[in-house]
Short mmCIF file of C-alpha atoms and ligand atoms in Angstrom, two decimals:
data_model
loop_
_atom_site.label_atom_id
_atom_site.label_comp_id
_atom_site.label_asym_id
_atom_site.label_seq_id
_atom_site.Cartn_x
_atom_site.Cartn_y
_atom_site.Cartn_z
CA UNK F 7 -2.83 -20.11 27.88
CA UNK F 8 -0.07 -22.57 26.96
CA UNK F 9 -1.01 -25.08 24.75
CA UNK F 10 -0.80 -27.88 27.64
CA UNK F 11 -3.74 -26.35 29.63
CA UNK F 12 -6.24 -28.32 27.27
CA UNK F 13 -5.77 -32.35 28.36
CA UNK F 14 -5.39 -34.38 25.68
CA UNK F 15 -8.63 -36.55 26.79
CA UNK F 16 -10.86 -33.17 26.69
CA UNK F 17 -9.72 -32.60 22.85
CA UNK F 18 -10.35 -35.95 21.97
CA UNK F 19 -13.71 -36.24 23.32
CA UNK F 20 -14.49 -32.47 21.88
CA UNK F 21 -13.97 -33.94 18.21
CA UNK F 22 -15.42 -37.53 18.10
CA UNK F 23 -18.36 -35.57 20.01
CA UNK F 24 -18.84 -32.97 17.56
CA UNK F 25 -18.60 -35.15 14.95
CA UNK F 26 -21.15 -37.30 16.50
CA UNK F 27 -23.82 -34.48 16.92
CA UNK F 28 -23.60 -32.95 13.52
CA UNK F 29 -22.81 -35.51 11.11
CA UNK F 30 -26.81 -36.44 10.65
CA UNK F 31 -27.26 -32.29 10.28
CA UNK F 32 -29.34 -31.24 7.11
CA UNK F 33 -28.89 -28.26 5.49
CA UNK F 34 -27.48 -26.29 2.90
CA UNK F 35 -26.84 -27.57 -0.80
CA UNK F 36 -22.58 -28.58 -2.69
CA UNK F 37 -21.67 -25.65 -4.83
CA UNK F 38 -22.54 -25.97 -8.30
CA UNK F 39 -21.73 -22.82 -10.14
CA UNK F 40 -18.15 -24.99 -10.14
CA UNK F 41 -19.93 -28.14 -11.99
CA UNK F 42 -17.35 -30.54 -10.52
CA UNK F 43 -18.33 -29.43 -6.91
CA UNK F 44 -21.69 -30.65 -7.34
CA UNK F 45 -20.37 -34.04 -7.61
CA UNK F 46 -18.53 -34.54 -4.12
CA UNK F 47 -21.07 -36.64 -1.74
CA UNK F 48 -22.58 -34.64 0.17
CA UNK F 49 -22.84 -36.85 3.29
CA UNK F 50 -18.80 -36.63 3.41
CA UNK F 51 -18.04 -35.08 6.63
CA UNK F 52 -14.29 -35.10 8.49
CA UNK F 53 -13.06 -33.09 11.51
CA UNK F 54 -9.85 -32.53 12.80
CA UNK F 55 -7.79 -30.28 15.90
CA UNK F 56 -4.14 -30.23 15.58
CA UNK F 57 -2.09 -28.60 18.55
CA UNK F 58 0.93 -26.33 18.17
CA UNK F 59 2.64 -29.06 19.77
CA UNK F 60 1.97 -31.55 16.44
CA UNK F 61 -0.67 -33.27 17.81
CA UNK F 62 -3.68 -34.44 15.54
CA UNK F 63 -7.08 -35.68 16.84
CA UNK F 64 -9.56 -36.69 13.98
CA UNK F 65 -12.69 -37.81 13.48
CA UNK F 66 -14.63 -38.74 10.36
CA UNK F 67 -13.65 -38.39 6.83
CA UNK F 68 -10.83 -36.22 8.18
CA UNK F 69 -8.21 -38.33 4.96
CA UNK F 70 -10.97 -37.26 2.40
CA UNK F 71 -8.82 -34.96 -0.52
CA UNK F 72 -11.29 -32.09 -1.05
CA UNK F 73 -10.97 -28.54 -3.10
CA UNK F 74 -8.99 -25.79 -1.03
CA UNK F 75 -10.87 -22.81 -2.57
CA UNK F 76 -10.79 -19.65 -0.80
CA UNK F 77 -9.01 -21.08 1.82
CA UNK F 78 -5.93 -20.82 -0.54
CA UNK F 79 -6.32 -16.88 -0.36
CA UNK F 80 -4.88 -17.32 3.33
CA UNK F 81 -1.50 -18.42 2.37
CA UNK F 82 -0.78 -16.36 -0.84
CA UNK F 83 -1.57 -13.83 1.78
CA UNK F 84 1.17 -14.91 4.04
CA UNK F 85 3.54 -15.20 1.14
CA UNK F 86 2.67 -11.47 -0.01
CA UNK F 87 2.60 -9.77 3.15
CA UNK F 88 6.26 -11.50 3.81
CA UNK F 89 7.52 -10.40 0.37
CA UNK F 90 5.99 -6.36 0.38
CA UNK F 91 5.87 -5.96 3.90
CA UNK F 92 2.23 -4.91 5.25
CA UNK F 93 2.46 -1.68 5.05
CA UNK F 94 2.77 -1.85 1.30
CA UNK F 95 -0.16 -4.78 1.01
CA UNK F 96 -2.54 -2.69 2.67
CA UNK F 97 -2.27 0.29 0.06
CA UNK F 98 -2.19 -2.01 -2.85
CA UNK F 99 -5.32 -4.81 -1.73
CA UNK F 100 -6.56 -2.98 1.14
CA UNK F 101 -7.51 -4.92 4.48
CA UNK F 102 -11.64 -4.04 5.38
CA UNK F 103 -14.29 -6.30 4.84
CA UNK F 104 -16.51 -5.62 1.67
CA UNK F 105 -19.79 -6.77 3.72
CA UNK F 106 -20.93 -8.45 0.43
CA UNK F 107 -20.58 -11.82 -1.03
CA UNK F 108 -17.00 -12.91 -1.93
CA UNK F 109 -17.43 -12.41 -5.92
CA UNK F 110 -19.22 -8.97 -5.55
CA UNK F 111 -18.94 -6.75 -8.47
CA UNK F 112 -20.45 -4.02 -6.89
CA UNK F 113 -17.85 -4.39 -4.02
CA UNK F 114 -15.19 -3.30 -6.33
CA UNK F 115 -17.72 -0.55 -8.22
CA UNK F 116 -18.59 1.25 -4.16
CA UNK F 117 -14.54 1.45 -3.62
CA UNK F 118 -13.55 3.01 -7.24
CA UNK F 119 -12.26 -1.00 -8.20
CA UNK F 120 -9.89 -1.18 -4.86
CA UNK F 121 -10.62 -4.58 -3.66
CA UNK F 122 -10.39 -4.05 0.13
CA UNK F 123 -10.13 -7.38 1.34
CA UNK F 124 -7.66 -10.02 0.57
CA UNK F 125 -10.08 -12.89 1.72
CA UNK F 126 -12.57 -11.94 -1.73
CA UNK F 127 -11.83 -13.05 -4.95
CA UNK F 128 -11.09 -9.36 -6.07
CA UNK F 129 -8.33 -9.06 -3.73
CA UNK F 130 -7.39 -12.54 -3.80
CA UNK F 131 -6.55 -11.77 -7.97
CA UNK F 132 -5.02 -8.77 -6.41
CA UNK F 133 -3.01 -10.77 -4.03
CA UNK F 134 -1.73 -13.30 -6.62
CA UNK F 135 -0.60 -10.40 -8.74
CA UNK F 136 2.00 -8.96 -6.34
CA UNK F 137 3.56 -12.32 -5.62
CA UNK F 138 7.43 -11.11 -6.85
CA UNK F 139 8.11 -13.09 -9.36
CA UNK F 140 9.67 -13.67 -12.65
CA UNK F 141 6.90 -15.64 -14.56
CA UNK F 142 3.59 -17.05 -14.28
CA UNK F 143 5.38 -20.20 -13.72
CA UNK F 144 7.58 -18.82 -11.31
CA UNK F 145 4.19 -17.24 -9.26
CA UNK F 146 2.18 -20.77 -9.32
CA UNK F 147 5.67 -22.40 -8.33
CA UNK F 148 5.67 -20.21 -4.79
CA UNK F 149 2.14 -20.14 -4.36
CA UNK F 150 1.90 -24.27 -4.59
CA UNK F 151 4.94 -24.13 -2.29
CA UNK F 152 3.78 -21.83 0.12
CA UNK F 153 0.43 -24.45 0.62
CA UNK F 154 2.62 -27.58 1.07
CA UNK F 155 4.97 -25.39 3.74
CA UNK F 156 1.74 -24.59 5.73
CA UNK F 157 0.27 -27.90 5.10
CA UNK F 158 3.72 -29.60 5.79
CA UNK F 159 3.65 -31.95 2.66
CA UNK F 160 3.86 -31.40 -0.31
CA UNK F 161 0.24 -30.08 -1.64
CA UNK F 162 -0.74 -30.45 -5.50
CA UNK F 163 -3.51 -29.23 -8.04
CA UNK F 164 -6.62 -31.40 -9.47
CA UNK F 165 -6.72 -31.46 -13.10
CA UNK F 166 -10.42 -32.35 -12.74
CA UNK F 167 -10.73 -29.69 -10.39
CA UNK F 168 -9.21 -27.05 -11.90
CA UNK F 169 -10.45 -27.46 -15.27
CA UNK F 170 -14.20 -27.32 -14.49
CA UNK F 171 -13.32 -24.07 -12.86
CA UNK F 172 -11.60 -22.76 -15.81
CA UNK F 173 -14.24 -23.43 -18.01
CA UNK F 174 -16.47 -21.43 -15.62
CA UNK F 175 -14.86 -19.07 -14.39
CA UNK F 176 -16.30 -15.91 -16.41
CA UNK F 177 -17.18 -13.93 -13.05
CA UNK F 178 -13.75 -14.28 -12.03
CA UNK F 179 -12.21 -12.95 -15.82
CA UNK F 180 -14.47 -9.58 -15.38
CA UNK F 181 -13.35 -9.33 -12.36
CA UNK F 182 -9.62 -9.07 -12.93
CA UNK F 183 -10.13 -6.70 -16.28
CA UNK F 184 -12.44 -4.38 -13.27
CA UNK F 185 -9.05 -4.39 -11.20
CA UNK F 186 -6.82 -3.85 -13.91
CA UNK F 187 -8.99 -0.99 -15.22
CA UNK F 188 -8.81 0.46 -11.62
CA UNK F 189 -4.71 0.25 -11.56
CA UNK F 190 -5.15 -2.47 -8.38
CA UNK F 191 -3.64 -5.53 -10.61
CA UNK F 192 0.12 -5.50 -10.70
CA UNK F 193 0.60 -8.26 -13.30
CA UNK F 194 -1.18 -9.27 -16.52
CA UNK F 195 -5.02 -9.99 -15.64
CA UNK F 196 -5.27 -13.16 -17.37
CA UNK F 197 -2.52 -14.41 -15.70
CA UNK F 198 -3.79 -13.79 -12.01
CA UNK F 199 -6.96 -15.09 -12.84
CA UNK F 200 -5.70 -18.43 -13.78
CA UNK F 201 -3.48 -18.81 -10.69
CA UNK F 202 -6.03 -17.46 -8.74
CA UNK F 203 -8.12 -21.03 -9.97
CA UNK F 204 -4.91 -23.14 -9.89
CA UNK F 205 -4.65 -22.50 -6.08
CA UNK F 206 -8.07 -23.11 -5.62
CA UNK F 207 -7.99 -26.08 -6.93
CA UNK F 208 -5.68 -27.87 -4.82
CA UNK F 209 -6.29 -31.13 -2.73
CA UNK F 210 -6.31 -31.34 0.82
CA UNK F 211 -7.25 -33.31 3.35
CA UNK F 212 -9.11 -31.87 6.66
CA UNK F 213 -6.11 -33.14 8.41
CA UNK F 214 -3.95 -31.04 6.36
CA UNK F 215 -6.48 -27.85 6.54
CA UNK F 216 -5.63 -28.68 10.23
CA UNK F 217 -1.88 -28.48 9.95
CA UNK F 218 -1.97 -24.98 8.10
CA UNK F 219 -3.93 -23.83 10.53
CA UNK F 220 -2.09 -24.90 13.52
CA UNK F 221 1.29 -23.45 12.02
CA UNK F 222 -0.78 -19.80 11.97
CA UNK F 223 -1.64 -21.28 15.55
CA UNK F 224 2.23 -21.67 16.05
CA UNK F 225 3.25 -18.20 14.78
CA UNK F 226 4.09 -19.14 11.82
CA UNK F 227 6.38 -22.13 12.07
CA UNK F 228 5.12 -25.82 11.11
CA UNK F 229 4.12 -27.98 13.95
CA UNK F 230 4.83 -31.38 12.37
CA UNK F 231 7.96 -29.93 9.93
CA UNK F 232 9.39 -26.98 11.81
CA UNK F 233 9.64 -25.10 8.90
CA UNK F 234 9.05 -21.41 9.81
CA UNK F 235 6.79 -20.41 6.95
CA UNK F 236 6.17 -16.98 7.69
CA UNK F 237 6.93 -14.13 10.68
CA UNK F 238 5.37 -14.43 13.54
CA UNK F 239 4.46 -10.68 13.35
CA UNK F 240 3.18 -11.42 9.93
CA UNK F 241 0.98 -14.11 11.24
CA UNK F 242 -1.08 -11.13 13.13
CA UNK F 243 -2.03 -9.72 10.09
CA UNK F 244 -3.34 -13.18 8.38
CA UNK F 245 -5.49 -13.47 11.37
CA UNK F 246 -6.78 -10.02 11.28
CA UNK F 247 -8.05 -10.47 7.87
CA UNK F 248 -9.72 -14.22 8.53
CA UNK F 249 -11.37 -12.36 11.71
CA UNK F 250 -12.96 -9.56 9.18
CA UNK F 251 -13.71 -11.45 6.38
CA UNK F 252 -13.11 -15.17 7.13
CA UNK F 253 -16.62 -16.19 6.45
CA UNK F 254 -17.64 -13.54 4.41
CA UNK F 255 -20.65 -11.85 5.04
CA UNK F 256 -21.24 -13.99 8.34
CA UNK F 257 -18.13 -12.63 9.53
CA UNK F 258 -19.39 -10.85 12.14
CA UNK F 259 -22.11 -13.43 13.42
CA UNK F 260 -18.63 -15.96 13.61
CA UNK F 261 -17.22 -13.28 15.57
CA UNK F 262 -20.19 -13.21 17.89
CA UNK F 263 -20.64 -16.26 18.70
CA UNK F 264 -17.65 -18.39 18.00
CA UNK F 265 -14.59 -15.70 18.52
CA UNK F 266 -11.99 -17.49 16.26
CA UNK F 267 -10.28 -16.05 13.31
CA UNK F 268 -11.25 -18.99 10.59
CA UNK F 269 -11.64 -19.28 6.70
CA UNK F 270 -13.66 -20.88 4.89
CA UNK F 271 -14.03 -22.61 0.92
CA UNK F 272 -16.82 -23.51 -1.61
CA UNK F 273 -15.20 -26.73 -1.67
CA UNK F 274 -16.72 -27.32 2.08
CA UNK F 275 -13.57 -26.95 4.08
CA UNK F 276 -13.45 -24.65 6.92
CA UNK F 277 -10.63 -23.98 9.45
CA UNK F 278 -10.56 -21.75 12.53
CA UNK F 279 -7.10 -20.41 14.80
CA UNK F 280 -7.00 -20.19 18.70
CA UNK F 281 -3.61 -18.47 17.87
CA UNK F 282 -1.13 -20.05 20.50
CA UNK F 283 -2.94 -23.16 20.95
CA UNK F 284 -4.73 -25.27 18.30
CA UNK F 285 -6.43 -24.79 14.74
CA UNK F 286 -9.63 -26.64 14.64
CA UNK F 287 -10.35 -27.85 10.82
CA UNK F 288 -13.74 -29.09 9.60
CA UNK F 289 -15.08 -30.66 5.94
CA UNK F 290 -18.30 -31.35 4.82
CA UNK F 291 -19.82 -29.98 0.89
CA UNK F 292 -23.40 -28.83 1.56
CA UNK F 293 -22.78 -25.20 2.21
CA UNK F 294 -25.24 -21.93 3.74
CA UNK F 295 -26.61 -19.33 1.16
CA UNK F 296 -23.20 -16.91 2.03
CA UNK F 297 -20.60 -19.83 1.13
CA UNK F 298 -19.37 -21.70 3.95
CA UNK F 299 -19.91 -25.48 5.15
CA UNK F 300 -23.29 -25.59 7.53
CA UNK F 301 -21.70 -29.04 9.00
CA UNK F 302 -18.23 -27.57 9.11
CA UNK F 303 -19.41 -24.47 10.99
CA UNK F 304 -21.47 -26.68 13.94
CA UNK F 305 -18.82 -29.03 14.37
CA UNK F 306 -15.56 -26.02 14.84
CA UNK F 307 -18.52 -23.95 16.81
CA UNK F 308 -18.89 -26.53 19.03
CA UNK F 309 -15.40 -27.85 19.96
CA UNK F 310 -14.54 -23.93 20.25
CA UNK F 311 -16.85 -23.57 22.91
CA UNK F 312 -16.10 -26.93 24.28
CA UNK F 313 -12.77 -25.87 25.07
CA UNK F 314 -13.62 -22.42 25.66
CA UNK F 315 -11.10 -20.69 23.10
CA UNK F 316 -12.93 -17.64 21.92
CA UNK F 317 -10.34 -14.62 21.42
CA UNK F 318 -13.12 -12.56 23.41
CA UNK F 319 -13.51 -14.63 26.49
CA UNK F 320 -12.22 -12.70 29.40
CA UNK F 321 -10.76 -14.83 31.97
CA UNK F 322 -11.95 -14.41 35.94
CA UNK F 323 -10.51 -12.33 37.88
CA UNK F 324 -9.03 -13.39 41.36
CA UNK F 325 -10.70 -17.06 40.82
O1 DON R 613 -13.51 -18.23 -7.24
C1 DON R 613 -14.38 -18.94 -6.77
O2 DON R 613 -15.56 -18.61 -6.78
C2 DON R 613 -13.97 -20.26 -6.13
N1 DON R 613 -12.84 -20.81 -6.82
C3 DON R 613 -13.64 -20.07 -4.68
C4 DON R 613 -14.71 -19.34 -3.88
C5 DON R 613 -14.77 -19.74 -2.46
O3 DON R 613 -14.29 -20.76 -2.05
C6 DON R 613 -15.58 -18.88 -1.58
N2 DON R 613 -15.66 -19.50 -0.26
N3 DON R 613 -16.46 -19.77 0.51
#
């Protein structure tokens, strides 16, 4: 369906509507394993659609700067599977979902320390390690880069942000010395582990969450910048992986009943792709018992069935 078919009017109304409905929605609790999370009000809540075509509707705190998180594991992706090709990624990271929670342990111990998924924090260590580059400097430089291509300005990291993750981050630390002791971390441990918390740690806004996701949305070129970020055949197998693991272990009950490939962070920020058309972005901290934004998840739900853009609809026939 070209991006056209959906009137401007019914997009509109489809955010400020969702909005509407869920912004009074209880439920769920800010992370606080990341102390600084904690702290974000909790009544914060910002949607935003942006078309392939550049245009943004928003509703809400959609200009609130919130953490990236996990959704930063989407675009290192992109910038790996464009540098090794993905027939390499797959046999270093692999690409199946873990079906446990994104900082599993015994994920890695069932699969002899492969990570499987890109979308975990295993694999998203893993990821970070076989960005080709000279030094750590050099990896953080193309990683921040990559964000503020998506995003289409230029992105940066908290200080604040990162620092309370650093000083947490002990889960993470085993983690990498588990991959390196299984052979699937291709640079110095320590290293990926603290660019894994640099990226995420970055600011963005729901509008920009948006924008990344509409230039997956546009095959891989920026809607608002025209910068072609990554290939569109690479795009493909970004969206495969947010389909399978996306929302971790409600992955499959997003697939069920929303049909969008989508990612979601700790920070509260949650964006979904009707690849073609739109991305659908949504922000809001109090987050479900598996990780992802209960107010973020009702509000994309609902303009996604709105405007009818699950990848498993079948169209009519002779109608
Ligand atoms: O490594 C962590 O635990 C966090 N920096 C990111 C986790 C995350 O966002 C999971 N998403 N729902």
């Amino acid at each position: 369906m070209a991006p056209s078919a959906i009137s401007t009017d019914r997009i509109k109304k489809a955010v400020v509507d969702a909005h509407k409905k869920h912004k009074s929605k209880r439920g769920g609790k800010n992370a606080s394993y990341i102390p600084i999370l904690g702290q974000v009000p909790s009544k914060l809540f910002g949607v935003c659609v942006a078309t392939v075509d550049g245009q943004i509707f928003t509703a809400g705190d959609a200009r609130y700067e919130f953490a990236l998180e996990s959704i930063s594991k989407v675009f290192t992706l992109g910038l790996v599977i464009e540098q090794r090709g993905p027939e390499q990624f797959r046999g270093k990271v692999g690409v199946d979902p873990t079906g446990h929670p994104f900082n599993s342990v015994l994920a890695l111990e069932l699969h002899n320390d492969k990570p499987m998924s890109p979308l975990v924090n295993a694999g998203a260590i893993s990821t970070i390690s076989l960005v080709e580059a000279i030094d750590a400097e050099d990896r953080w430089r193309q990683i921040l880069g990559v964000q503020g291509d998506f995003a289409g300005r230029p992105i940066s990291m908290s200080e604040a942000i990162n620092a309370s993750e650093q000083a947490t981050n002990f889960r993470n630390r085993a983690i990498a010395w588990l991959l390196r002791d299984g052979g699937y971390i291709y640079c110095d441990p320590m290293e990926a582990c603290d660019i894994y918390t640099r990226q995420c740690s970055t600011l963005v806004t729901t509008v920009d969450l948006a924008v990344m996701g509409a230039t997956l949305a546009n095959g891989g070129s920026n809607p608002l910048t025209g910068t072609k970020v990554i290939a569109r055949a690479n795009v493909a197998h970004v969206l495969a992986q947010m389909a399978m693991e996306g929302v971790y272990t409600r992955s499959g009950d997003w697939a069920y009943t929303v049909g969008l490939p989508a990612k979601s962070g700790v920070g509260g920020g949650l964006v979904a792709v009707a690849p073609g058309q739109l991305a659908i972005a949504a922000f809001s901290p109090p987050l479900d018992e598996a990780g992802n934004s209960v107010r973020a998840q009702a509000a994309v739900a609902q303009i996604a069935h709105t405007l009818q853009l699950g990848l498993f609809n079948v169209p009519p026939r002779n109608e």
